[in-house]
Amino acid sequence: MKKESEGAGRMDRIAKTVFAPIYPVIAEQILDRCGITRGRCLDIGSGPGSLGIALARSSDLAVTLLDSSLEALEIAEKNVREAGLSDRISLLPGDVHEIPLPAGSIDLIVSRGSIFFWDDLARAFAEIHRVLAPGGKTYVGGGFGTAELRDSITIAMVKKNPDWKNFRDKNLGADNQARIAGVVNDLGLPHRIINDDSGFWIVIEKEH
């Protein structure tokens, strides 16, 4: 428990420093590319809540932060309160493989970075599709928003951990991208893939 708490705290510190510039950028890209600015949004593997907070600030979305770590949710609750968004952002303990929400209840599902830690991609994407409302979309994957942000963050993180670039390249490498895309294809979910300087993202749109 102490180790998990320390990990959640470390993630929060990095999100507020080195990674801080990416969240408003990615939030704007999500809103622009998905065209959903109101309704219910679910941030899966939300950690300290940085992306969900950025989305709430830039839209009329009601955001739910979902994370399996209670320590991360405690930190996220504090961050939401400090952002003055407690009326727009709620917290939900849970796991992507069994999302504790009704079918068809979410208009926009986002996730940055957690996909690389999902144990069962097929089950996770099936659950995501289940809770999506008709016409709802996902923006799930990983990235840094722009090439400039990716490069500057890589320099900063490698100073902290020389192995970090290898970790990044493994997650966002062609083999892993193909594996993830293959799962979505096999499930027959209507989707498109964004693979550019913003990152690697799966945009699923649930049919009406």
PDB file of C-alpha atoms in Angstrom:
ATOM      1  CA  MET A   1       0.000   0.000   0.000  1.00  0.00           C
ATOM      2  CA  LYS A   2       2.840   2.366   0.857  1.00  0.00           C
ATOM      3  CA  LYS A   3       4.528   1.589  -2.465  1.00  0.00           C
ATOM      4  CA  GLU A   4       1.291   2.304  -4.366  1.00  0.00           C
ATOM      5  CA  SER A   5       0.840   5.556  -2.447  1.00  0.00           C
ATOM      6  CA  GLU A   6       4.382   6.616  -3.268  1.00  0.00           C
ATOM      7  CA  GLY A   7       3.791   5.753  -6.923  1.00  0.00           C
ATOM      8  CA  ALA A   8       0.603   7.826  -7.052  1.00  0.00           C
ATOM      9  CA  GLY A   9       2.398  10.745  -5.436  1.00  0.00           C
ATOM     10  CA  ARG A  10       5.278  10.514  -7.883  1.00  0.00           C
ATOM     11  CA  MET A  11       2.860  10.458 -10.814  1.00  0.00           C
ATOM     12  CA  ASP A  12       1.122  13.548  -9.454  1.00  0.00           C
ATOM     13  CA  ARG A  13       4.403  15.452  -9.127  1.00  0.00           C
ATOM     14  CA  ILE A  14       5.448  14.586 -12.680  1.00  0.00           C
ATOM     15  CA  ALA A  15       1.997  15.505 -14.023  1.00  0.00           C
ATOM     16  CA  LYS A  16       2.240  18.922 -12.365  1.00  0.00           C
ATOM     17  CA  THR A  17       5.774  19.620 -13.599  1.00  0.00           C
ATOM     18  CA  VAL A  18       7.374  17.875 -16.583  1.00  0.00           C
ATOM     19  CA  PHE A  19       4.094  16.678 -18.121  1.00  0.00           C
ATOM     20  CA  ALA A  20       1.988  19.723 -17.208  1.00  0.00           C
ATOM     21  CA  PRO A  21       2.029  21.370 -20.683  1.00  0.00           C
ATOM     22  CA  ILE A  22       0.611  18.344 -22.510  1.00  0.00           C
ATOM     23  CA  TYR A  23      -2.809  18.103 -20.879  1.00  0.00           C
ATOM     24  CA  PRO A  24      -4.403  21.324 -22.204  1.00  0.00           C
ATOM     25  CA  VAL A  25      -3.004  20.523 -25.660  1.00  0.00           C
ATOM     26  CA  ILE A  26      -4.340  16.957 -25.695  1.00  0.00           C
ATOM     27  CA  ALA A  27      -7.679  18.105 -24.268  1.00  0.00           C
ATOM     28  CA  GLU A  28      -8.135  20.595 -27.116  1.00  0.00           C
ATOM     29  CA  GLN A  29      -7.179  17.919 -29.654  1.00  0.00           C
ATOM     30  CA  ILE A  30      -9.751  15.539 -28.172  1.00  0.00           C
ATOM     31  CA  LEU A  31     -12.530  18.115 -28.290  1.00  0.00           C
ATOM     32  CA  ASP A  32     -11.625  19.179 -31.824  1.00  0.00           C
ATOM     33  CA  ARG A  33     -11.206  15.686 -33.256  1.00  0.00           C
ATOM     34  CA  CYS A  34     -14.189  14.083 -31.529  1.00  0.00           C
ATOM     35  CA  GLY A  35     -16.526  17.069 -31.658  1.00  0.00           C
ATOM     36  CA  ILE A  36     -18.092  16.231 -28.292  1.00  0.00           C
ATOM     37  CA  THR A  37     -18.088  19.139 -25.836  1.00  0.00           C
ATOM     38  CA  ARG A  38     -21.069  18.340 -23.613  1.00  0.00           C
ATOM     39  CA  GLY A  39     -22.555  15.282 -21.981  1.00  0.00           C
ATOM     40  CA  ARG A  40     -20.699  12.685 -19.912  1.00  0.00           C
ATOM     41  CA  CYS A  41     -16.996  11.965 -20.237  1.00  0.00           C
ATOM     42  CA  LEU A  42     -15.096   9.074 -18.655  1.00  0.00           C
ATOM     43  CA  ASP A  43     -11.316   9.264 -18.166  1.00  0.00           C
ATOM     44  CA  ILE A  44      -9.993   5.717 -17.740  1.00  0.00           C
ATOM     45  CA  GLY A  45      -6.835   5.253 -15.682  1.00  0.00           C
ATOM     46  CA  SER A  46      -7.111   8.906 -14.749  1.00  0.00           C
ATOM     47  CA  GLY A  47      -4.285   8.987 -12.201  1.00  0.00           C
ATOM     48  CA  PRO A  48      -4.115  12.440 -10.593  1.00  0.00           C
ATOM     49  CA  GLY A  49      -6.874  13.702 -12.895  1.00  0.00           C
ATOM     50  CA  SER A  50      -4.792  16.017 -15.071  1.00  0.00           C
ATOM     51  CA  LEU A  51      -6.449  15.201 -18.405  1.00  0.00           C
ATOM     52  CA  GLY A  52      -9.965  15.137 -16.985  1.00  0.00           C
ATOM     53  CA  ILE A  53      -9.433  18.520 -15.347  1.00  0.00           C
ATOM     54  CA  ALA A  54      -8.118  19.977 -18.620  1.00  0.00           C
ATOM     55  CA  LEU A  55     -11.162  18.632 -20.480  1.00  0.00           C
ATOM     56  CA  ALA A  56     -13.594  20.060 -17.939  1.00  0.00           C
ATOM     57  CA  ARG A  57     -11.909  23.455 -18.165  1.00  0.00           C
ATOM     58  CA  SER A  58     -12.222  23.529 -21.954  1.00  0.00           C
ATOM     59  CA  SER A  59     -15.761  22.177 -22.356  1.00  0.00           C
ATOM     60  CA  ASP A  60     -19.175  21.688 -20.782  1.00  0.00           C
ATOM     61  CA  LEU A  61     -18.511  17.998 -20.163  1.00  0.00           C
ATOM     62  CA  ALA A  62     -19.321  16.327 -16.858  1.00  0.00           C
ATOM     63  CA  VAL A  63     -16.216  14.222 -16.256  1.00  0.00           C
ATOM     64  CA  THR A  64     -15.833  10.994 -14.281  1.00  0.00           C
ATOM     65  CA  LEU A  65     -12.327   9.931 -13.287  1.00  0.00           C
ATOM     66  CA  LEU A  66     -11.961   6.140 -13.184  1.00  0.00           C
ATOM     67  CA  ASP A  67      -8.923   4.536 -11.570  1.00  0.00           C
ATOM     68  CA  SER A  68      -8.220   1.262  -9.791  1.00  0.00           C
ATOM     69  CA  SER A  69      -5.874   3.017  -7.341  1.00  0.00           C
ATOM     70  CA  LEU A  70      -7.628   4.558  -4.346  1.00  0.00           C
ATOM     71  CA  GLU A  71      -4.453   6.507  -3.599  1.00  0.00           C
ATOM     72  CA  ALA A  72      -4.544   8.057  -7.074  1.00  0.00           C
ATOM     73  CA  LEU A  73      -8.216   8.961  -6.636  1.00  0.00           C
ATOM     74  CA  GLU A  74      -7.487  10.640  -3.300  1.00  0.00           C
ATOM     75  CA  ILE A  75      -4.882  12.804  -5.006  1.00  0.00           C
ATOM     76  CA  ALA A  76      -7.245  13.454  -7.922  1.00  0.00           C
ATOM     77  CA  GLU A  77     -10.003  14.547  -5.530  1.00  0.00           C
ATOM     78  CA  LYS A  78      -7.657  17.133  -4.018  1.00  0.00           C
ATOM     79  CA  ASN A  79      -6.608  18.357  -7.468  1.00  0.00           C
ATOM     80  CA  VAL A  80     -10.234  18.637  -8.607  1.00  0.00           C
ATOM     81  CA  ARG A  81     -11.136  20.582  -5.485  1.00  0.00           C
ATOM     82  CA  GLU A  82      -8.197  22.949  -5.939  1.00  0.00           C
ATOM     83  CA  ALA A  83      -9.238  23.487  -9.566  1.00  0.00           C
ATOM     84  CA  GLY A  84     -12.716  24.495  -8.394  1.00  0.00           C
ATOM     85  CA  LEU A  85     -14.341  21.748 -10.468  1.00  0.00           C
ATOM     86  CA  SER A  86     -15.903  19.509  -7.820  1.00  0.00           C
ATOM     87  CA  ASP A  87     -19.352  20.221  -9.283  1.00  0.00           C
ATOM     88  CA  ARG A  88     -18.275  18.971 -12.739  1.00  0.00           C
ATOM     89  CA  ILE A  89     -15.868  16.137 -11.973  1.00  0.00           C
ATOM     90  CA  SER A  90     -16.680  12.972 -10.029  1.00  0.00           C
ATOM     91  CA  LEU A  91     -14.442  10.096  -8.990  1.00  0.00           C
ATOM     92  CA  LEU A  92     -15.092   6.396  -9.449  1.00  0.00           C
ATOM     93  CA  PRO A  93     -12.951   3.485  -8.248  1.00  0.00           C
ATOM     94  CA  GLY A  94     -12.910   0.741 -10.832  1.00  0.00           C
ATOM     95  CA  ASP A  95     -11.129  -1.149 -13.559  1.00  0.00           C
ATOM     96  CA  VAL A  96     -11.359  -0.887 -17.349  1.00  0.00           C
ATOM     97  CA  HIS A  97     -12.014  -4.631 -17.592  1.00  0.00           C
ATOM     98  CA  GLU A  98     -15.249  -4.256 -15.608  1.00  0.00           C
ATOM     99  CA  ILE A  99     -16.378  -0.638 -15.758  1.00  0.00           C
ATOM    100  CA  PRO A 100     -18.955  -0.004 -12.992  1.00  0.00           C
ATOM    101  CA  LEU A 101     -21.306   2.037 -15.196  1.00  0.00           C
ATOM    102  CA  PRO A 102     -24.506   1.238 -17.111  1.00  0.00           C
ATOM    103  CA  ALA A 103     -24.452   0.397 -20.802  1.00  0.00           C
ATOM    104  CA  GLY A 104     -24.783   3.374 -23.136  1.00  0.00           C
ATOM    105  CA  SER A 105     -24.165   5.940 -20.417  1.00  0.00           C
ATOM    106  CA  ILE A 106     -21.025   7.784 -21.599  1.00  0.00           C
ATOM    107  CA  ASP A 107     -20.659  10.174 -24.547  1.00  0.00           C
ATOM    108  CA  LEU A 108     -16.862  10.480 -24.606  1.00  0.00           C
ATOM    109  CA  ILE A 109     -14.300   8.022 -23.243  1.00  0.00           C
ATOM    110  CA  VAL A 110     -10.689   9.153 -22.999  1.00  0.00           C
ATOM    111  CA  SER A 111      -7.529   7.566 -21.702  1.00  0.00           C
ATOM    112  CA  ARG A 112      -3.924   8.628 -21.997  1.00  0.00           C
ATOM    113  CA  GLY A 113      -1.201   6.137 -21.149  1.00  0.00           C
ATOM    114  CA  SER A 114      -3.162   3.526 -19.223  1.00  0.00           C
ATOM    115  CA  ILE A 115      -3.784   1.293 -22.255  1.00  0.00           C
ATOM    116  CA  PHE A 116      -0.211   0.007 -22.035  1.00  0.00           C
ATOM    117  CA  PHE A 117      -1.022  -1.546 -18.653  1.00  0.00           C
ATOM    118  CA  TRP A 118      -4.330  -3.234 -19.506  1.00  0.00           C
ATOM    119  CA  ASP A 119      -4.168  -6.988 -18.919  1.00  0.00           C
ATOM    120  CA  ASP A 120      -6.806  -7.950 -21.491  1.00  0.00           C
ATOM    121  CA  LEU A 121      -7.190  -5.511 -24.380  1.00  0.00           C
ATOM    122  CA  ALA A 122     -10.148  -7.325 -25.932  1.00  0.00           C
ATOM    123  CA  ARG A 123     -12.129  -7.335 -22.705  1.00  0.00           C
ATOM    124  CA  ALA A 124     -11.221  -3.709 -22.004  1.00  0.00           C
ATOM    125  CA  PHE A 125     -12.338  -2.475 -25.422  1.00  0.00           C
ATOM    126  CA  ALA A 126     -15.528  -4.546 -25.206  1.00  0.00           C
ATOM    127  CA  GLU A 127     -16.322  -2.854 -21.888  1.00  0.00           C
ATOM    128  CA  ILE A 128     -15.516   0.572 -23.329  1.00  0.00           C
ATOM    129  CA  HIS A 129     -17.866  -0.081 -26.247  1.00  0.00           C
ATOM    130  CA  ARG A 130     -20.573  -1.301 -23.859  1.00  0.00           C
ATOM    131  CA  VAL A 131     -20.667   1.897 -21.811  1.00  0.00           C
ATOM    132  CA  LEU A 132     -20.447   4.207 -24.844  1.00  0.00           C
ATOM    133  CA  ALA A 133     -23.713   5.909 -25.737  1.00  0.00           C
ATOM    134  CA  PRO A 134     -24.940   5.686 -29.343  1.00  0.00           C
ATOM    135  CA  GLY A 135     -22.937   8.269 -31.278  1.00  0.00           C
ATOM    136  CA  GLY A 136     -20.351   8.333 -28.500  1.00  0.00           C
ATOM    137  CA  LYS A 137     -16.633   8.301 -29.230  1.00  0.00           C
ATOM    138  CA  THR A 138     -13.351   7.271 -27.656  1.00  0.00           C
ATOM    139  CA  TYR A 139      -9.934   8.884 -27.673  1.00  0.00           C
ATOM    140  CA  VAL A 140      -7.724   6.210 -26.174  1.00  0.00           C
ATOM    141  CA  GLY A 141      -3.982   5.738 -26.517  1.00  0.00           C
ATOM    142  CA  GLY A 142      -0.824   7.594 -25.690  1.00  0.00           C
ATOM    143  CA  GLY A 143       1.164  10.607 -26.732  1.00  0.00           C
ATOM    144  CA  PHE A 144       2.366  14.072 -25.858  1.00  0.00           C
ATOM    145  CA  GLY A 145       0.278  16.362 -28.058  1.00  0.00           C
ATOM    146  CA  THR A 146       3.081  17.719 -30.241  1.00  0.00           C
ATOM    147  CA  ALA A 147       6.535  16.651 -31.392  1.00  0.00           C
ATOM    148  CA  GLU A 148       8.062  19.569 -29.497  1.00  0.00           C
ATOM    149  CA  LEU A 149       6.448  18.528 -26.225  1.00  0.00           C
ATOM    150  CA  ARG A 150       7.415  14.895 -26.809  1.00  0.00           C
ATOM    151  CA  ASP A 151      11.052  15.828 -27.362  1.00  0.00           C
ATOM    152  CA  SER A 152      11.312  18.243 -24.425  1.00  0.00           C
ATOM    153  CA  ILE A 153       9.658  15.769 -22.050  1.00  0.00           C
ATOM    154  CA  THR A 154      11.917  12.970 -23.259  1.00  0.00           C
ATOM    155  CA  ILE A 155      15.005  15.053 -22.486  1.00  0.00           C
ATOM    156  CA  ALA A 156      13.702  15.879 -19.006  1.00  0.00           C
ATOM    157  CA  MET A 157      12.616  12.324 -18.193  1.00  0.00           C
ATOM    158  CA  VAL A 158      15.823  10.687 -19.432  1.00  0.00           C
ATOM    159  CA  LYS A 159      17.705  12.888 -16.965  1.00  0.00           C
ATOM    160  CA  LYS A 160      15.583  11.355 -14.207  1.00  0.00           C
ATOM    161  CA  ASN A 161      15.684   7.815 -15.612  1.00  0.00           C
ATOM    162  CA  PRO A 162      18.025   6.813 -18.473  1.00  0.00           C
ATOM    163  CA  ASP A 163      15.708   3.905 -19.371  1.00  0.00           C
ATOM    164  CA  TRP A 164      12.644   6.108 -19.825  1.00  0.00           C
ATOM    165  CA  LYS A 165      13.051   6.582 -23.597  1.00  0.00           C
ATOM    166  CA  ASN A 166      13.181   2.808 -24.089  1.00  0.00           C
ATOM    167  CA  PHE A 167       9.973   2.504 -22.063  1.00  0.00           C
ATOM    168  CA  ARG A 168       8.327   5.199 -24.208  1.00  0.00           C
ATOM    169  CA  ASP A 169       9.482   3.638 -27.464  1.00  0.00           C
ATOM    170  CA  LYS A 170       8.232   0.198 -26.418  1.00  0.00           C
ATOM    171  CA  ASN A 171       4.775   1.541 -25.569  1.00  0.00           C
ATOM    172  CA  LEU A 172       4.429   3.678 -28.688  1.00  0.00           C
ATOM    173  CA  GLY A 173       6.426   1.447 -31.043  1.00  0.00           C
ATOM    174  CA  ALA A 174       5.058  -0.042 -34.260  1.00  0.00           C
ATOM    175  CA  ASP A 175       4.720  -3.566 -32.828  1.00  0.00           C
ATOM    176  CA  ASN A 176       2.611  -2.444 -29.885  1.00  0.00           C
ATOM    177  CA  GLN A 177       0.513  -0.166 -32.080  1.00  0.00           C
ATOM    178  CA  ALA A 178      -0.188  -3.073 -34.437  1.00  0.00           C
ATOM    179  CA  ARG A 179      -1.115  -5.321 -31.508  1.00  0.00           C
ATOM    180  CA  ILE A 180      -3.607  -2.781 -30.135  1.00  0.00           C
ATOM    181  CA  ALA A 181      -5.097  -2.000 -33.547  1.00  0.00           C
ATOM    182  CA  GLY A 182      -5.425  -5.723 -34.254  1.00  0.00           C
ATOM    183  CA  VAL A 183      -7.544  -6.247 -31.151  1.00  0.00           C
ATOM    184  CA  VAL A 184      -9.923  -3.435 -32.116  1.00  0.00           C
ATOM    185  CA  ASN A 185     -10.169  -4.807 -35.659  1.00  0.00           C
ATOM    186  CA  ASP A 186     -10.897  -8.317 -34.393  1.00  0.00           C
ATOM    187  CA  LEU A 187     -13.746  -6.971 -32.254  1.00  0.00           C
ATOM    188  CA  GLY A 188     -15.271  -5.375 -35.358  1.00  0.00           C
ATOM    189  CA  LEU A 189     -15.598  -1.970 -33.729  1.00  0.00           C
ATOM    190  CA  PRO A 190     -15.989   0.984 -36.138  1.00  0.00           C
ATOM    191  CA  HIS A 191     -12.901   3.094 -35.556  1.00  0.00           C
ATOM    192  CA  ARG A 192     -10.118   5.185 -36.978  1.00  0.00           C
ATOM    193  CA  ILE A 193      -6.533   5.442 -35.841  1.00  0.00           C
ATOM    194  CA  ILE A 194      -4.666   8.693 -35.345  1.00  0.00           C
ATOM    195  CA  ASN A 195      -0.921   8.173 -35.556  1.00  0.00           C
ATOM    196  CA  ASP A 196       0.925  11.466 -35.867  1.00  0.00           C
ATOM    197  CA  ASP A 197       2.950  13.916 -33.789  1.00  0.00           C
ATOM    198  CA  SER A 198       0.110  14.064 -31.251  1.00  0.00           C
ATOM    199  CA  GLY A 199       0.557  10.373 -30.476  1.00  0.00           C
ATOM    200  CA  PHE A 200      -1.211   7.081 -31.156  1.00  0.00           C
ATOM    201  CA  TRP A 201      -4.953   7.202 -30.522  1.00  0.00           C
ATOM    202  CA  ILE A 202      -7.910   4.888 -31.147  1.00  0.00           C
ATOM    203  CA  VAL A 203     -11.121   6.759 -32.001  1.00  0.00           C
ATOM    204  CA  ILE A 204     -14.098   4.399 -31.815  1.00  0.00           C
ATOM    205  CA  GLU A 205     -17.527   5.735 -32.731  1.00  0.00           C
ATOM    206  CA  LYS A 206     -20.533   3.770 -31.543  1.00  0.00           C
ATOM    207  CA  GLU A 207     -23.266   3.512 -34.119  1.00  0.00           C
ATOM    208  CA  HIS A 208     -26.636   5.105 -33.442  1.00  0.00           C
TER     209      HIS A 208
END
